[in-house]
Amino acid sequence: MSVLETQPPRFTPEQVAEIAADVFGVRGVARDLGSERDATYLIDGGGSDAVLKISNSGEDEAVLDLEQAAIAHALAVDPELPIARPLADRATFDGHHVRLFERLHGRAGGPELDERAVYEFAATHARLNVALRSFFHPAARRDLLWSLEQTPRLRPLLGAIDDTGRRALVEAVVDTFEERVVPQWLRLRAQVVHGDFTLGNVLLGADDRISGIVDFGDCAFGAQAGDFAIAVASLVRGRPREDVFRIARIAVDGYSSRLPFEPDELAVLGHLVAARLAMIVAISAWRVRRYPENAEYIQAEDEDSWALLELFAELGPDAVAQELGAPRAPAATPELAERRAETLGALLTPLTYAQPVHTVRGQGVWLFDADGNRLLDAYNNVPVVGHCHPRVTEAVVRQTRKLNTHARYLYEPLVELAERLLATMPPAAGLDTVMLVNSGSEANDMAWRIATAVTGSGNAIVTEHAYHGVSDAIAALSPEEWPPGYVPSNVTCIHVPSLETKNLDALAATFLDGGLTSDGIWIPAAADVAALVEATHAAGGLFVADEVQAGFGRFGDHLWSFEHYGVTPDIVTLGKPMGNGYPVAAVITRRELVERFPSAGEVFSTFGGNPVAAQAALAVLDVIEDERLLERVARVGALLLSTLGELAEVRGRGLLVGVQLEGPDEAARTVDRLREAGILIGRTGPRGDVLKIRPPLVFGEEHVLLLADALREA
Ligand code: PMP
């Protein structure tokens, strides 16, 4: 606190001009630029201008070193940063340290700055912090009252606020800080920061971008979020109430464009901005009592700060924090279910389970609900490498930050993905062409279009309770979706698991889900699958291996289920697990078939194969390899089958397992009992009497045991 308690240096402009001339040989008229604890003057030499800074005699020399070293470091890392450079070595005059800085040109900004200017201001701030990240100096651990970390130390100053209502506002902010920020403080990213990156310490060029960054006098080691909160408080001051949070969020965007925030930082940002405002008014009240002659400078920001503190108090700290990025508490489950029903309409998939699952977070094989319970996910195949796997999440986030566009432009991830997918296909199969789309339905729809175009037929074979997708054409190939008694005239259903065919007419395609998932989970004999492929070809049709369910290693022995059967499909369709939840799907086939597609023929699906989707899919393939998931699936899947086999009749392969129960009521009851016990499974089959167990492939032996115990209980 010493420099804030010591008398600032007092010189007349004439004396300052003389000091500049004597110490640095710089001549010109001295004009006061205003300062809290130093004397800062423009030495206007009519062209050869400079800024002279005479330090408070209480200033520690090590701190002046710190300032200088920080500036030098930032400029060495990012020479384009518009920081005012020192023009000479530090000198002393009459017991004061004196420094000479380059004069930068520009104007001061205020509440009139538009969204673009605010965004750029914050982006430059982040750039400075990137440049300072690798910097340290022993004096950076200085004890500075202005550091937001010191908010609790405002308490003894509050007596200087005369108005009791206002004093209570500040006290409440300090209380919140102690409750919500102090316990988190040591988790926040910290580094040497400018410490006072505000509109008062930057100059703006004609383009409204920062043309000068000055005054490293508050430079210290501190939380980045605190440093940014100081900037936000400056950007929102003097704005109409309805603009305050909008502008603050734009600043968050600008900063994040170069240096993304961590969730913990956003969670406390609102409290940090409030603390900065509280600090301004509290320190001001305390200092103005000591230096009434400097009142104008000291109190310059008071009125705006009080107005903001009042606005924040009206909203309450939670609402303020949420406006700036803190997560909201989840809605109450029944209320959310009601809102869902009201807005999503009758065609909507009903919620699963008698007691719906209100999910808020996922990790590995676990889902977490709004009440904080964790649920073992033994149902979802989409998060194939585990919910929110960091490899996939980061791949998506990184690519989203960099570029997301469409396949009419050339970019690497799409091509790399196509190459990687083709490399997983058996070499002799001739599968040499990849088309990327967005869902399993779309992939099957594309496969169907190719098949009908190539064969000239409109006839299909599917298993008797198959599901292949939602489009008009594919719903017609999905008996699971048909109303009772309805069979489209172009479709022949074959029995499961024999897959036996009779007297086929000219055929376009046979679609087969390798795990017969909606048929009740069956693993047909390889010879029966081979016979089906042969019969399909004999009838002039194409064999479509629908790997949307059984692909991506679910069987454990191979990446694709058709490999397990030893057959060669004409078309392979992929979906669900392909992006671990990010929508991405594919059709893989032979070039010769694609080239026979109608001559009108180019196919474009806006999101198909976009760079982010491609990165998600690449990350999934990487994780499957790196974590040796196929081996794991083979091992854990065998245990799952044998363990559950002691309880009931089971079918399946790898981590696709069906448990045959007596009837649909028993199955429904069991699914709900397991859900109550915190384990998610489903049911399937034409009668709905088969438990469907199809967990993420990171399911382990310990999870098998949990599941088996719960099932035994149920
Ligand atoms: N094929 C199979 C075998 C499926 O199980 C599904 C989805 N359950 C689809 C295709 C359709 O995929 P999507 O829901 O992504 O359109």
Coordinates of N, CA, C and O and ligand atoms in Angstrom, one line a residue, residues 381 438-442 444 467-470 474 480 512-514 517-518 546-550 573 575-576 585 692 694, ligand 1:
N381 N -24.6 -46.4 -27.8 CA -23.5 -46.7 -28.7 C -22.8 -45.5 -29.4 O -21.8 -45.6 -29.9
N438 N -24.6 -36.8 -42.9 CA -24.8 -36.3 -41.6 C -25.5 -37.3 -40.6 O -25.6 -37.0 -39.4
S439 N -26.0 -38.3 -41.1 CA -26.8 -39.3 -40.3 C -26.8 -40.6 -41.0 O -26.7 -40.7 -42.2
G440 N -27.1 -41.6 -40.1 CA -27.3 -43.0 -40.7 C -28.4 -43.0 -41.7 O -28.3 -43.7 -42.7
S441 N -29.5 -42.3 -41.4 CA -30.6 -42.3 -42.4 C -30.1 -41.7 -43.7 O -30.5 -42.2 -44.8
E442 N -29.4 -40.6 -43.7 CA -28.9 -40.0 -44.9 C -28.0 -40.9 -45.7 O -28.0 -41.0 -46.9
N444 N -28.0 -44.2 -45.5 CA -28.8 -45.3 -46.2 C -29.6 -44.8 -47.3 O -29.8 -45.5 -48.3
Y467 N -34.6 -51.6 -38.7 CA -34.7 -50.2 -38.8 C -33.4 -49.6 -39.5 O -32.3 -50.0 -39.2
H468 N -33.7 -48.8 -40.5 CA -32.5 -48.2 -41.3 C -32.6 -46.7 -41.4 O -31.6 -46.1 -41.9
G469 N -33.7 -46.1 -41.0 CA -33.7 -44.6 -41.0 C -35.0 -43.9 -41.2 O -36.0 -44.6 -41.4
V470 N -35.0 -42.6 -41.2 CA -36.2 -41.8 -41.1 C -36.7 -41.3 -42.4 O -37.8 -40.8 -42.5
I474 N -36.3 -44.7 -46.8 CA -35.7 -45.6 -45.9 C -36.7 -46.0 -44.8 O -36.7 -47.2 -44.3
E480 N -39.7 -51.9 -38.6 CA -40.0 -51.5 -37.2 C -40.9 -50.3 -37.2 O -41.7 -50.1 -36.2
L512 N -28.6 -54.8 -44.5 CA -28.5 -55.7 -43.3 C -27.7 -55.0 -42.2 O -26.6 -54.6 -42.4
D513 N -28.4 -54.9 -41.1 CA -27.7 -54.4 -39.9 C -27.0 -55.6 -39.3 O -27.7 -56.6 -38.9
G514 N -25.7 -55.6 -39.2 CA -24.9 -56.7 -38.8 C -25.2 -57.3 -37.5 O -24.8 -58.4 -37.2
T517 N -30.1 -55.4 -34.7 CA -30.4 -54.8 -33.4 C -31.9 -54.6 -33.1 O -32.4 -55.1 -32.1
S518 N -32.6 -54.1 -34.1 CA -34.0 -53.9 -33.8 C -34.8 -55.2 -34.0 O -35.9 -55.3 -33.5
D546 N -25.2 -52.2 -43.3 CA -25.5 -51.1 -42.5 C -24.7 -51.2 -41.2 O -25.1 -52.0 -40.3
E547 N -23.6 -50.5 -41.1 CA -22.8 -50.6 -39.9 C -23.1 -49.5 -38.9 O -22.3 -49.2 -38.0
V548 N -24.2 -48.9 -39.0 CA -24.6 -47.8 -38.1 C -24.7 -48.2 -36.7 O -24.2 -47.6 -35.8
Q549 N -25.1 -49.5 -36.5 CA -25.2 -50.1 -35.1 C -23.9 -50.9 -34.8 O -23.3 -50.7 -33.7
A550 N -23.6 -51.8 -35.7 CA -22.6 -52.8 -35.3 C -21.2 -52.4 -35.7 O -20.2 -53.1 -35.4
T573 N -22.6 -48.5 -45.0 CA -23.1 -47.2 -44.4 C -22.6 -47.1 -43.0 O -22.7 -48.1 -42.2
G575 N -22.6 -44.5 -39.3 CA -23.2 -43.3 -38.7 C -23.0 -43.3 -37.2 O -21.8 -43.5 -36.8
K576 N -24.1 -43.2 -36.5 CA -24.1 -43.1 -35.0 C -22.7 -42.9 -34.3 O -22.4 -41.8 -33.9
A585 N -21.6 -39.1 -40.8 CA -22.0 -40.4 -41.3 C -21.3 -40.5 -42.7 O -20.9 -39.6 -43.3
K692 N -31.7 -54.5 -24.4 CA -30.7 -54.1 -25.3 C -29.6 -53.5 -24.5 O -29.7 -52.5 -23.8
R694 N -25.7 -52.1 -24.9 CA -24.9 -51.6 -26.0 C -24.1 -50.4 -25.6 O -24.2 -49.3 -26.1
Ligands
PMP1 N1 -29.3 -47.9 -39.5 C1 -29.4 -48.5 -38.3 C2 -29.1 -50.0 -38.2 C3 -29.8 -47.8 -37.1 O1 -29.9 -48.4 -36.0 C4 -30.1 -46.4 -37.3 C5 -30.5 -45.6 -36.1 N2 -31.0 -46.2 -35.0 C6 -30.0 -45.8 -38.5 C7 -29.6 -46.6 -39.6 C8 -30.4 -44.4 -38.7 O2 -29.4 -43.6 -38.2 P1 -29.8 -42.0 -37.8 O3 -30.7 -42.1 -36.7 O4 -28.5 -41.5 -37.5 O5 -30.4 -41.4 -39.0

